[in-house]
């Protein structure tokens, strides 16, 4: 068994980790992949701009996670309240829709255009799903090029739905990585002490999607319980195993398999 | 005249019957048929919708319960107004009731949507336009229960299908509601019925021009715009046959769709035979 360091080595390693910025090692490749996929898929759909909005808090608000197009940088940080605008509707309803403003010039959710100076004439929006949760919205905006501004077609809507599956997996990975990154920085800041109370407080205040936050809460709880001693670890393990068996059984005995219906 | 098949209860047994559906419903306007639009609200000041929306309510949370209060906040997303515009073009004299569950704020989406459906059933609106859905398994059972209650109360629930990889509720509950998927058809009365499929009806849903908040119009694509087309058609049927149950309505839609299909087939047979007759011979 290794002897505990007593010459400040632990402190040095901690410092090294901070310097390496391990946080961005986790999240940046994912963020870049999301951007790259947005670019490739927007070219396929034939749209001028595209963006990924993700859920911000439990009420269904959205914020821009990633965007490509002329005003993409101005979108960062803009939030759309729950149920507002096309994106808000798609988020709340889970229904993909395409809207074309072919007759007149007036904005959709004017706040976004006001903030960016962009003129939205056409939107194709489809939900981003992870498991049974809607975690955000994928939007393709305006027709690219100087040709006729033909509305987005049903075929493009179907393709956008398939792109959304790929992008949703990346968004989910990004969100999970970001949580672990932020948790990691909390551990470092608290100089190695597991300030569980503080971490728990931090987790409850996160404005991330419920499924990510709950996963983090579980992880923190498990960390706390397993630190209390061997008998507690055994107890937690047997309770969790029983729970797993129960949910396995419940799923397999469902009278109606949804897979048959899709 | 359309022959509609049905089942009649005779004592403890059932027997198959047929009834004749006059074509007069095609001239109907949906007069006095109440239609609930559970959505993002309706812009009642839109010229196309003036005087058509009888009442607007929106979901609020009061002591941890969802309640419905009178609403004057209009439409937060545009979708509800778009659906209302489609319905009134087909059934201009129908009475619309806006139940705003989106953009009301502070309520989990699925919960507000369930509460809105329950509210509509309690008010006994004859037709319920439901362009919303959920994929969350925890809503499966409560939605199933509500739809059964709607069926028993004689409320006809029409839901937009969700053509995503995952099934969404309630559109997969094919027994107690009518679910609709978009087609490229433009004539609202020329809808299709796909018996045996989970999503049974097809209706116009591609590039549909309809009302948009602020007095304008938009061209819209999506299953959620196919749904109000069928709602409008049902309003026409119910004006002429106010005693129709959800079962009658579904049977009538099935028979009309069969007739539509027959017309398309005979039309194309006629045009191909005319084409053959007109072909120059050597």
Short mmCIF file of C-alpha atoms in Angstrom, two decimals:
data_model
loop_
_atom_site.label_atom_id
_atom_site.label_comp_id
_atom_site.label_asym_id
_atom_site.label_seq_id
_atom_site.Cartn_x
_atom_site.Cartn_y
_atom_site.Cartn_z
CA UNK A 1 0.00 0.00 0.00
CA UNK A 2 1.26 3.45 -0.87
CA UNK A 3 2.35 5.72 1.91
CA UNK A 4 0.57 9.05 2.03
CA UNK A 5 2.64 11.90 0.62
CA UNK A 6 3.87 14.36 3.21
CA UNK A 7 6.08 16.61 1.11
CA UNK A 8 3.38 18.65 -0.64
CA UNK A 9 3.32 16.30 -3.64
CA UNK A 10 -0.47 16.06 -3.52
CA UNK A 11 -0.71 19.83 -3.66
CA UNK A 12 1.68 19.89 -6.62
CA UNK A 13 -0.36 17.27 -8.51
CA UNK A 14 -3.51 19.22 -7.85
CA UNK A 15 -1.87 22.34 -9.17
CA UNK A 16 -0.67 20.45 -12.24
CA UNK A 17 -4.17 19.24 -12.97
CA UNK A 18 -5.46 22.80 -12.75
CA UNK A 19 -2.76 23.99 -15.12
CA UNK A 20 -3.58 21.29 -17.63
CA UNK A 21 -7.12 22.62 -17.68
CA UNK A 22 -8.52 19.16 -17.66
CA UNK A 23 -11.94 20.69 -17.85
CA UNK A 24 -11.68 21.80 -21.42
CA UNK A 25 -10.02 18.57 -22.46
CA UNK A 26 -13.37 16.98 -21.70
CA UNK A 27 -15.75 19.49 -23.21
CA UNK A 28 -13.97 21.22 -26.07
CA UNK A 29 -13.76 18.34 -28.55
CA UNK A 30 -17.47 17.77 -28.02
CA UNK A 31 -18.31 21.43 -28.56
CA UNK A 32 -16.23 21.45 -31.72
CA UNK A 33 -17.93 18.27 -32.95
CA UNK A 34 -21.35 19.83 -32.42
CA UNK A 35 -20.29 22.88 -34.47
CA UNK A 36 -18.86 20.65 -37.19
CA UNK A 37 -22.02 18.57 -37.40
CA UNK A 38 -24.14 21.72 -37.52
CA UNK A 39 -22.07 22.99 -40.44
CA UNK A 40 -22.21 19.73 -42.41
CA UNK A 41 -25.92 19.19 -41.84
CA UNK A 42 -26.83 22.82 -42.63
CA UNK A 43 -25.05 22.40 -45.98
CA UNK A 44 -27.04 19.21 -46.60
CA UNK A 45 -30.38 20.84 -45.70
CA UNK A 46 -29.45 23.98 -47.65
CA UNK A 47 -29.84 26.44 -44.80
CA UNK A 48 -27.92 29.66 -44.24
CA UNK A 49 -27.60 29.28 -40.47
CA UNK A 50 -28.20 26.63 -37.83
CA UNK A 51 -28.26 26.46 -34.06
CA UNK A 52 -28.58 24.12 -31.11
CA UNK A 53 -30.63 25.28 -28.16
CA UNK A 54 -30.61 23.38 -24.92
CA UNK A 55 -32.87 23.32 -21.91
CA UNK A 56 -31.97 25.81 -19.24
CA UNK A 57 -33.63 24.94 -15.94
CA UNK A 58 -36.73 22.85 -15.23
CA UNK A 59 -39.40 25.14 -16.66
CA UNK A 60 -38.40 24.46 -20.27
CA UNK A 61 -36.46 27.67 -20.98
CA UNK A 62 -33.87 27.40 -23.74
CA UNK A 63 -30.45 28.89 -24.34
CA UNK A 64 -28.17 28.78 -27.36
CA UNK A 65 -25.42 26.20 -26.95
CA UNK A 66 -23.95 26.35 -30.41
CA UNK A 67 -24.64 28.19 -33.66
CA UNK A 68 -23.22 28.67 -37.12
CA UNK A 69 -23.94 31.59 -39.44
CA UNK A 70 -23.20 35.28 -39.63
CA UNK A 71 -24.53 36.21 -36.19
CA UNK A 72 -23.60 33.01 -34.35
CA UNK A 73 -21.44 34.80 -31.80
CA UNK A 74 -24.20 37.20 -30.84
CA UNK A 75 -26.47 34.29 -29.98
CA UNK A 76 -24.31 33.04 -27.11
CA UNK A 77 -26.08 33.60 -23.84
CA UNK A 78 -29.46 34.49 -25.35
CA UNK A 79 -32.30 32.70 -23.60
CA UNK A 80 -35.77 31.92 -24.84
CA UNK A 81 -38.46 31.55 -22.16
CA UNK A 82 -40.46 28.30 -22.04
CA UNK A 83 -43.08 27.92 -24.75
CA UNK A 84 -42.05 31.11 -26.59
CA UNK A 85 -41.39 31.22 -30.29
CA UNK A 86 -40.95 28.29 -32.65
CA UNK A 87 -38.10 26.79 -30.63
CA UNK A 88 -40.11 27.06 -27.42
CA UNK A 89 -43.03 25.30 -29.06
CA UNK A 90 -40.89 22.48 -30.43
CA UNK A 91 -39.23 22.05 -27.03
CA UNK A 92 -42.56 21.85 -25.23
CA UNK A 93 -44.47 19.85 -27.81
CA UNK A 94 -41.80 17.51 -29.18
CA UNK A 95 -43.23 18.19 -32.64
CA UNK A 96 -40.91 19.10 -35.51
CA UNK A 97 -42.26 22.01 -37.55
CA UNK A 98 -41.21 24.16 -40.48
CA UNK A 99 -42.39 27.74 -40.81
CA UNK A 100 -41.90 29.99 -43.80
CA UNK A 101 -42.59 33.68 -43.83
CA UNK A 102 -43.27 33.91 -47.52
CA UNK A 103 -45.53 36.91 -47.65
CA UNK A 104 -44.30 39.59 -45.34
CA UNK A 105 -41.46 40.71 -43.20
CA UNK A 106 -42.07 40.28 -39.53
CA UNK A 107 -40.06 38.48 -36.94
CA UNK A 108 -40.82 35.14 -35.29
CA UNK A 109 -39.64 35.49 -31.72
CA UNK A 110 -38.61 39.12 -32.23
CA UNK A 111 -36.33 39.27 -29.18
CA UNK A 112 -33.72 37.00 -30.83
CA UNK A 113 -33.68 38.94 -34.11
CA UNK A 114 -33.58 42.21 -32.18
CA UNK A 115 -30.54 41.09 -30.24
CA UNK A 116 -28.64 39.82 -33.29
CA UNK A 117 -29.81 42.10 -36.10
CA UNK A 118 -30.59 39.00 -38.16
CA UNK A 119 -33.77 38.60 -40.17
CA UNK A 120 -35.39 35.20 -39.73
CA UNK A 121 -37.59 34.31 -42.68
CA UNK A 122 -37.73 30.54 -42.44
CA UNK A 123 -37.21 28.01 -39.68
CA UNK A 124 -37.03 24.24 -39.64
CA UNK A 125 -36.98 23.13 -36.02
CA UNK A 126 -36.87 19.61 -34.61
CA UNK A 127 -36.51 18.34 -31.03
CA UNK A 128 -33.29 16.92 -29.63
CA UNK A 129 -34.06 13.82 -27.61
CA UNK A 130 -32.07 11.77 -25.22
CA UNK A 131 -33.84 8.65 -23.99
CA UNK A 132 -37.40 9.80 -23.28
CA UNK A 133 -36.40 13.41 -22.51
CA UNK A 134 -36.39 16.36 -24.86
CA UNK A 135 -33.08 18.04 -24.10
CA UNK A 136 -33.18 20.83 -26.67
CA UNK A 137 -34.02 21.98 -30.17
CA UNK A 138 -32.13 21.86 -33.45
CA UNK A 139 -32.91 24.73 -35.82
CA UNK A 140 -32.05 25.40 -39.45
CA UNK A 141 -32.64 29.01 -40.44
CA UNK A 142 -33.27 30.61 -43.87
CA UNK A 143 -32.40 29.23 -47.30
CA UNK A 144 -28.77 29.49 -48.32
CA UNK A 145 -27.72 31.09 -51.59
CA UNK A 146 -29.29 33.64 -53.91
CA UNK A 147 -31.81 31.29 -55.53
CA UNK A 148 -35.55 31.22 -54.84
CA UNK A 149 -36.39 31.08 -51.14
CA UNK A 150 -38.28 27.79 -51.26
CA UNK A 151 -39.72 26.62 -47.93
CA UNK A 152 -38.11 23.65 -46.18
CA UNK A 153 -39.59 20.39 -47.48
CA UNK A 154 -40.96 17.30 -45.64
CA UNK A 155 -37.91 15.39 -46.87
CA UNK A 156 -35.61 17.98 -45.31
CA UNK A 157 -37.67 17.74 -42.12
CA UNK A 158 -37.09 13.97 -42.03
CA UNK A 159 -33.37 14.45 -42.61
CA UNK A 160 -33.22 17.07 -39.86
CA UNK A 161 -34.85 14.50 -37.53
CA UNK A 162 -32.07 12.03 -38.27
CA UNK A 163 -29.36 14.68 -37.79
CA UNK A 164 -31.01 15.57 -34.48
CA UNK A 165 -30.39 12.04 -33.22
CA UNK A 166 -26.66 12.37 -33.80
CA UNK A 167 -26.46 15.89 -32.45
CA UNK A 168 -28.51 14.96 -29.37
CA UNK A 169 -25.98 12.27 -28.41
CA UNK A 170 -23.18 14.81 -28.65
CA UNK A 171 -25.12 17.42 -26.72
CA UNK A 172 -25.83 14.88 -24.01
CA UNK A 173 -22.16 13.91 -23.81
CA UNK A 174 -21.19 17.58 -23.71
CA UNK A 175 -23.61 18.35 -20.89
CA UNK A 176 -22.42 15.36 -18.85
CA UNK A 177 -18.76 16.25 -19.43
CA UNK A 178 -19.44 19.85 -18.42
CA UNK A 179 -21.05 18.73 -15.18
CA UNK A 180 -18.10 16.54 -14.28
CA UNK A 181 -15.74 19.34 -15.22
CA UNK A 182 -17.56 21.78 -12.96
CA UNK A 183 -17.75 19.23 -10.16
CA UNK A 184 -14.04 18.62 -10.57
CA UNK A 185 -13.28 22.31 -10.20
CA UNK A 186 -15.32 22.35 -6.99
CA UNK A 187 -13.23 19.52 -5.58
CA UNK A 188 -10.04 21.34 -6.48
CA UNK A 189 -11.26 24.62 -5.06
CA UNK A 190 -12.13 23.03 -1.78
CA UNK A 191 -8.51 21.87 -1.43
CA UNK A 192 -9.25 18.20 -1.53
CA UNK A 193 -11.83 18.14 1.25
CA UNK A 194 -15.08 16.63 0.14
CA UNK A 195 -17.29 19.54 1.04
CA UNK A 196 -20.33 17.42 0.33
CA UNK A 197 -22.81 19.85 1.75
CA UNK A 198 -21.45 22.56 -0.51
CA UNK A 199 -21.41 20.25 -3.54
CA UNK A 200 -24.96 19.13 -2.87
CA UNK A 201 -26.03 22.75 -2.70
CA UNK A 202 -24.23 23.43 -5.97
CA UNK A 203 -25.95 20.48 -7.67
CA UNK A 204 -29.42 21.60 -6.60
CA UNK A 205 -28.81 25.06 -8.03
CA UNK A 206 -27.69 23.82 -11.46
CA UNK A 207 -29.80 25.04 -14.34
CA UNK A 208 -29.10 21.96 -16.36
CA UNK A 209 -31.59 19.33 -17.51
CA UNK A 210 -33.21 17.23 -14.81
CA UNK A 211 -31.74 13.94 -16.02
CA UNK A 212 -28.18 15.27 -15.83
CA UNK A 213 -28.69 16.94 -12.50
CA UNK A 214 -30.33 13.87 -11.00
CA UNK A 215 -27.46 11.73 -12.22
CA UNK A 216 -25.04 14.10 -10.51
CA UNK A 217 -27.10 14.11 -7.30
CA UNK A 218 -27.00 10.32 -7.30
CA UNK A 219 -23.24 10.32 -7.85
CA UNK A 220 -22.71 12.74 -4.96
CA UNK A 221 -25.03 10.75 -2.70
CA UNK A 222 -23.25 7.49 -3.54
CA UNK A 223 -19.89 9.12 -2.88
CA UNK A 224 -21.12 10.31 0.50
CA UNK A 225 -22.70 6.99 1.52
CA UNK A 226 -19.79 4.88 0.39
CA UNK A 227 -17.48 7.08 2.42
CA UNK A 228 -19.35 6.21 5.63
CA UNK A 229 -17.98 2.70 5.98
CA UNK A 230 -18.05 -0.83 4.70
CA UNK A 231 -21.44 -1.84 6.08
CA UNK A 232 -23.05 1.23 4.50
CA UNK A 233 -21.44 0.34 1.17
CA UNK A 234 -22.87 -3.20 1.39
CA UNK A 235 -26.29 -1.86 2.26
CA UNK A 236 -26.31 0.62 -0.62
CA UNK A 237 -25.18 -2.07 -2.99
CA UNK A 238 -27.87 -4.55 -2.00
CA UNK A 239 -30.59 -1.89 -2.15
CA UNK A 240 -29.44 -0.82 -5.61
CA UNK A 241 -29.24 -4.39 -6.85
CA UNK A 242 -32.77 -5.07 -5.64
CA UNK A 243 -33.96 -1.93 -7.37
CA UNK A 244 -32.28 -2.94 -10.62
CA UNK A 245 -33.91 -6.36 -10.50
CA UNK A 246 -37.28 -4.77 -9.85
CA UNK A 247 -37.05 -2.33 -12.75
CA UNK A 248 -35.75 -5.06 -15.10
CA UNK A 249 -38.77 -7.20 -14.26
CA UNK A 250 -41.17 -4.34 -14.57
CA UNK A 251 -39.91 -3.44 -18.03
CA UNK A 252 -40.02 -6.98 -19.33
CA UNK A 253 -43.54 -7.65 -18.02
CA UNK A 254 -45.08 -4.51 -19.53
CA UNK A 255 -48.28 -5.52 -21.29
CA UNK A 256 -47.49 -3.29 -24.21
CA UNK A 257 -44.11 -3.08 -25.81
CA UNK A 258 -43.71 0.31 -27.39
CA UNK A 259 -41.10 -1.03 -29.77
CA UNK A 260 -43.86 -2.96 -31.48
CA UNK A 261 -45.71 0.23 -32.18
CA UNK A 262 -42.99 2.38 -33.64
CA UNK B 1 -74.11 9.49 -49.82
CA UNK B 2 -71.59 7.40 -47.94
CA UNK B 3 -72.31 3.95 -46.50
CA UNK B 4 -70.86 3.77 -43.00
CA UNK B 5 -70.40 0.51 -41.16
CA UNK B 6 -71.01 0.36 -37.46
CA UNK B 7 -71.78 -1.87 -34.55
CA UNK B 8 -75.04 -1.74 -32.67
CA UNK B 9 -75.70 -3.19 -29.24
CA UNK B 10 -78.74 -5.41 -29.04
CA UNK B 11 -79.22 -6.54 -25.48
CA UNK B 12 -76.00 -8.18 -24.45
CA UNK B 13 -74.92 -8.89 -28.01
CA UNK B 14 -73.64 -6.71 -30.80
CA UNK B 15 -74.44 -6.81 -34.49
CA UNK B 16 -72.99 -5.08 -37.48
CA UNK B 17 -75.15 -2.41 -38.98
CA UNK B 18 -74.80 0.13 -41.71
CA UNK B 19 -76.06 3.66 -41.99
CA UNK B 20 -76.13 6.06 -44.86
CA UNK B 21 -74.26 9.32 -44.40
CA UNK B 22 -75.80 12.07 -46.51
CA UNK B 23 -73.35 14.35 -48.29
CA UNK B 24 -74.92 17.42 -46.68
CA UNK B 25 -72.03 17.56 -44.17
CA UNK B 26 -69.85 18.81 -47.03
CA UNK B 27 -71.91 22.02 -47.07
CA UNK B 28 -71.87 22.37 -43.27
CA UNK B 29 -69.93 25.10 -41.46
CA UNK B 30 -69.40 23.46 -38.07
CA UNK B 31 -72.15 25.62 -36.57
CA UNK B 32 -72.29 25.44 -32.78
CA UNK B 33 -69.77 22.62 -32.55
CA UNK B 34 -67.41 23.33 -29.64
CA UNK B 35 -63.70 22.77 -30.30
CA UNK B 36 -60.93 22.97 -27.72
CA UNK B 37 -57.45 23.92 -28.92
CA UNK B 38 -54.93 22.78 -26.29
CA UNK B 39 -51.86 24.69 -27.36
CA UNK B 40 -49.88 27.92 -27.06
CA UNK B 41 -52.97 30.16 -26.92
CA UNK B 42 -54.81 31.88 -29.80
CA UNK B 43 -54.39 35.44 -31.09
CA UNK B 44 -58.09 36.35 -30.94
CA UNK B 45 -57.48 39.71 -32.65
CA UNK B 46 -56.35 38.09 -35.90
CA UNK B 47 -58.83 39.14 -38.66
CA UNK B 48 -59.41 35.50 -39.66
CA UNK B 49 -60.31 34.57 -36.10
CA UNK B 50 -62.39 37.58 -35.06
CA UNK B 51 -65.44 36.40 -33.13
CA UNK B 52 -64.57 32.73 -33.46
CA UNK B 53 -62.89 32.19 -30.11
CA UNK B 54 -65.58 31.96 -27.45
CA UNK B 55 -63.31 31.61 -24.44
CA UNK B 56 -59.58 31.56 -23.60
CA UNK B 57 -58.06 30.09 -20.46
CA UNK B 58 -54.48 29.40 -19.43
CA UNK B 59 -52.80 27.05 -16.99
CA UNK B 60 -51.51 28.43 -13.68
CA UNK B 61 -50.12 26.77 -10.61
CA UNK B 62 -52.11 27.38 -7.44
CA UNK B 63 -51.15 25.57 -4.23
CA UNK B 64 -49.21 22.97 -6.24
CA UNK B 65 -52.22 22.27 -8.44
CA UNK B 66 -52.75 23.28 -12.04
CA UNK B 67 -55.79 25.53 -12.39
CA UNK B 68 -57.21 27.36 -15.39
CA UNK B 69 -57.84 31.09 -15.32
CA UNK B 70 -59.18 33.45 -18.01
CA UNK B 71 -56.38 34.37 -20.41
CA UNK B 72 -55.73 37.55 -22.34
CA UNK B 73 -52.07 36.84 -23.08
CA UNK B 74 -52.72 35.66 -26.65
CA UNK B 75 -50.38 33.22 -28.35
CA UNK B 76 -46.80 32.80 -27.14
CA UNK B 77 -45.50 30.68 -30.03
CA UNK B 78 -47.82 31.09 -33.02
CA UNK B 79 -48.79 27.45 -33.14
CA UNK B 80 -52.22 27.71 -31.51
CA UNK B 81 -53.22 30.59 -33.79
CA UNK B 82 -52.06 28.60 -36.82
CA UNK B 83 -54.17 25.58 -35.78
CA UNK B 84 -57.21 27.79 -35.09
CA UNK B 85 -56.79 29.37 -38.54
CA UNK B 86 -56.84 25.95 -40.23
CA UNK B 87 -59.93 24.83 -38.28
CA UNK B 88 -61.96 27.96 -39.02
CA UNK B 89 -61.21 27.83 -42.75
CA UNK B 90 -62.89 24.42 -42.84
CA UNK B 91 -65.51 25.02 -40.15
CA UNK B 92 -66.02 28.81 -40.02
CA UNK B 93 -68.99 28.67 -37.63
CA UNK B 94 -67.43 26.35 -35.05
CA UNK B 95 -66.97 27.71 -31.53
CA UNK B 96 -63.31 27.69 -30.51
CA UNK B 97 -62.07 27.41 -26.93
CA UNK B 98 -58.40 28.18 -26.36
CA UNK B 99 -56.71 26.22 -23.57
CA UNK B 100 -53.21 27.60 -23.24
CA UNK B 101 -50.78 25.13 -21.71
CA UNK B 102 -47.59 26.22 -23.47
CA UNK B 103 -45.79 29.38 -22.51
CA UNK B 104 -47.94 29.72 -19.42
CA UNK B 105 -44.76 29.41 -17.37
CA UNK B 106 -43.66 27.53 -14.31
CA UNK B 107 -45.40 24.24 -15.04
CA UNK B 108 -43.75 21.09 -16.33
CA UNK B 109 -44.83 20.61 -19.91
CA UNK B 110 -46.35 17.18 -19.57
CA UNK B 111 -48.30 18.14 -16.47
CA UNK B 112 -49.82 21.27 -17.99
CA UNK B 113 -50.77 19.35 -21.09
CA UNK B 114 -52.51 16.59 -19.05
CA UNK B 115 -54.31 19.21 -17.00
CA UNK B 116 -55.43 20.96 -20.20
CA UNK B 117 -56.84 17.73 -21.57
CA UNK B 118 -58.67 17.03 -18.32
CA UNK B 119 -60.10 20.55 -18.34
CA UNK B 120 -61.36 20.13 -21.93
CA UNK B 121 -63.02 16.81 -21.06
CA UNK B 122 -64.68 18.30 -17.98
CA UNK B 123 -66.10 21.10 -20.11
CA UNK B 124 -67.35 18.42 -22.53
CA UNK B 125 -66.04 20.16 -25.62
CA UNK B 126 -67.06 17.98 -28.56
CA UNK B 127 -63.74 18.02 -30.37
CA UNK B 128 -60.28 18.43 -28.84
CA UNK B 129 -57.33 19.48 -31.01
CA UNK B 130 -54.17 18.08 -29.47
CA UNK B 131 -51.05 18.90 -31.42
CA UNK B 132 -48.91 18.15 -28.38
CA UNK B 133 -47.49 14.92 -27.09
CA UNK B 134 -44.99 13.48 -24.68
CA UNK B 135 -42.53 10.61 -24.74
CA UNK B 136 -42.16 10.47 -20.96
CA UNK B 137 -43.22 7.01 -19.75
CA UNK B 138 -44.64 8.39 -16.52
CA UNK B 139 -47.46 10.04 -18.49
CA UNK B 140 -48.45 6.84 -20.27
CA UNK B 141 -50.98 5.61 -17.72
CA UNK B 142 -52.60 8.96 -16.80
CA UNK B 143 -53.00 9.85 -20.49
CA UNK B 144 -54.54 6.50 -21.23
CA UNK B 145 -57.02 7.03 -18.41
CA UNK B 146 -57.90 10.55 -19.59
CA UNK B 147 -58.46 9.39 -23.17
CA UNK B 148 -60.79 6.66 -21.99
CA UNK B 149 -62.70 9.28 -20.03
CA UNK B 150 -62.85 11.47 -23.14
CA UNK B 151 -64.20 8.55 -25.17
CA UNK B 152 -66.86 7.80 -22.59
CA UNK B 153 -67.81 11.47 -22.33
CA UNK B 154 -68.22 11.65 -26.12
CA UNK B 155 -65.30 14.07 -26.61
CA UNK B 156 -63.45 13.36 -29.82
CA UNK B 157 -59.71 13.78 -29.31
CA UNK B 158 -57.62 14.35 -32.41
CA UNK B 159 -53.84 14.16 -31.92
CA UNK B 160 -50.88 14.96 -34.14
CA UNK B 161 -48.61 12.01 -34.77
CA UNK B 162 -44.99 12.32 -33.94
CA UNK B 163 -42.96 10.83 -36.77
CA UNK B 164 -39.80 10.58 -34.73
CA UNK B 165 -37.98 7.33 -33.96
CA UNK B 166 -39.62 7.10 -30.58
CA UNK B 167 -43.36 6.65 -30.05
CA UNK B 168 -45.02 9.57 -28.35
CA UNK B 169 -48.18 9.65 -26.30
CA UNK B 170 -51.02 9.97 -26.91
CA UNK B 171 -50.76 9.53 -30.67
CA UNK B 172 -49.93 5.81 -30.33
CA UNK B 173 -53.17 5.14 -28.42
CA UNK B 174 -55.13 4.38 -31.53
CA UNK B 175 -58.28 2.96 -29.95
CA UNK B 176 -59.67 5.96 -28.11
CA UNK B 177 -58.51 8.82 -30.25
CA UNK B 178 -57.85 9.85 -33.82
CA UNK B 179 -54.23 10.43 -34.73
CA UNK B 180 -53.10 12.21 -37.85
CA UNK B 181 -49.95 12.40 -39.94
CA UNK B 182 -49.18 14.97 -42.63
CA UNK B 183 -49.62 14.40 -46.36
CA UNK B 184 -48.83 16.62 -49.33
CA UNK B 185 -52.52 16.73 -50.24
CA UNK B 186 -53.99 20.26 -50.35
CA UNK B 187 -57.77 19.65 -50.31
CA UNK B 188 -58.79 19.37 -46.62
CA UNK B 189 -61.69 17.07 -47.47
CA UNK B 190 -59.42 14.72 -49.37
CA UNK B 191 -57.92 12.96 -46.35
CA UNK B 192 -56.83 9.34 -46.12
CA UNK B 193 -57.35 6.50 -43.65
CA UNK B 194 -54.73 3.81 -43.12
CA UNK B 195 -56.62 1.13 -41.24
CA UNK B 196 -54.28 -1.13 -39.29
CA UNK B 197 -51.59 1.50 -38.93
CA UNK B 198 -50.99 3.06 -35.53
CA UNK B 199 -51.43 6.52 -37.00
CA UNK B 200 -54.62 6.09 -38.96
CA UNK B 201 -55.34 9.35 -40.75
CA UNK B 202 -53.45 11.43 -43.27
CA UNK B 203 -54.36 15.07 -43.93
CA UNK B 204 -52.75 18.16 -45.48
CA UNK B 205 -49.68 19.23 -43.52
CA UNK B 206 -47.13 20.49 -46.00
CA UNK B 207 -46.70 24.18 -46.74
CA UNK B 208 -50.14 25.01 -45.33
CA UNK B 209 -50.91 28.73 -45.41
CA UNK B 210 -52.61 29.83 -42.23
CA UNK B 211 -53.08 32.63 -39.69
CA UNK B 212 -50.13 33.81 -37.58
CA UNK B 213 -50.14 36.11 -34.54
CA UNK B 214 -50.03 39.77 -35.43
CA UNK B 215 -52.54 39.55 -38.28
CA UNK B 216 -50.33 37.89 -40.89
CA UNK B 217 -49.98 34.44 -42.39
CA UNK B 218 -47.28 31.79 -42.57
CA UNK B 219 -46.70 28.66 -44.60
CA UNK B 220 -46.28 25.74 -42.24
CA UNK B 221 -45.20 22.12 -42.43
CA UNK B 222 -45.67 19.44 -39.76
CA UNK B 223 -48.02 16.78 -38.45
CA UNK B 224 -49.34 19.28 -35.98
CA UNK B 225 -50.93 21.18 -38.90
CA UNK B 226 -52.51 18.01 -40.32
CA UNK B 227 -54.35 17.48 -37.02
CA UNK B 228 -56.55 20.66 -37.20
CA UNK B 229 -57.64 19.73 -40.74
CA UNK B 230 -59.29 16.57 -39.38
CA UNK B 231 -60.71 18.55 -36.45
CA UNK B 232 -62.39 20.88 -38.96
CA UNK B 233 -63.86 17.96 -40.92
CA UNK B 234 -65.21 16.40 -37.69
CA UNK B 235 -66.90 19.71 -36.84
CA UNK B 236 -68.73 19.55 -40.18
CA UNK B 237 -69.87 15.99 -39.46
CA UNK B 238 -70.99 16.86 -35.93
CA UNK B 239 -73.04 19.84 -37.05
CA UNK B 240 -75.20 17.51 -39.14
CA UNK B 241 -74.99 14.61 -36.68
CA UNK B 242 -74.69 16.05 -33.18
CA UNK B 243 -75.40 12.67 -31.61
CA UNK B 244 -72.38 10.97 -33.21
CA UNK B 245 -70.12 9.17 -30.73
CA UNK B 246 -66.34 9.01 -31.21
CA UNK B 247 -66.93 5.58 -32.70
CA UNK B 248 -69.41 6.92 -35.28
CA UNK B 249 -67.02 9.70 -36.19
CA UNK B 250 -64.14 7.32 -36.76
CA UNK B 251 -66.32 5.02 -38.86
CA UNK B 252 -67.56 7.96 -40.91
CA UNK B 253 -64.00 9.23 -41.48
CA UNK B 254 -62.96 5.76 -42.54
CA UNK B 255 -65.80 5.47 -45.04
CA UNK B 256 -65.27 8.97 -46.45
CA UNK B 257 -61.56 8.27 -46.86
CA UNK B 258 -62.39 5.04 -48.69
CA UNK B 259 -64.62 7.03 -50.98
CA UNK B 260 -61.85 9.59 -51.52
CA UNK B 261 -59.55 6.77 -52.50
CA UNK B 262 -62.13 5.28 -54.88
CA UNK B 263 -62.58 8.70 -56.49
CA UNK B 264 -58.83 9.11 -56.96
CA UNK B 265 -58.60 5.63 -58.50
CA UNK B 266 -61.52 6.11 -60.87
CA UNK B 267 -60.21 9.57 -61.76
CA UNK B 268 -56.81 8.19 -62.66
CA UNK B 269 -58.37 5.24 -64.54
CA UNK B 270 -60.52 7.69 -66.49
CA UNK B 271 -57.62 9.97 -67.34
CA UNK B 272 -55.45 7.03 -68.41
CA UNK B 273 -58.22 5.60 -70.62
CA UNK B 274 -58.80 9.07 -72.10
CA UNK B 275 -55.07 9.26 -72.65
CA UNK B 276 -55.18 5.89 -74.42
CA UNK B 277 -58.15 6.94 -76.58
CA UNK B 278 -56.44 10.17 -77.53
CA UNK B 279 -53.20 8.49 -78.46
CA UNK B 280 -52.44 8.78 -82.14
CA UNK B 281 -52.58 5.45 -83.92
CA UNK B 282 -50.26 4.46 -86.62
#
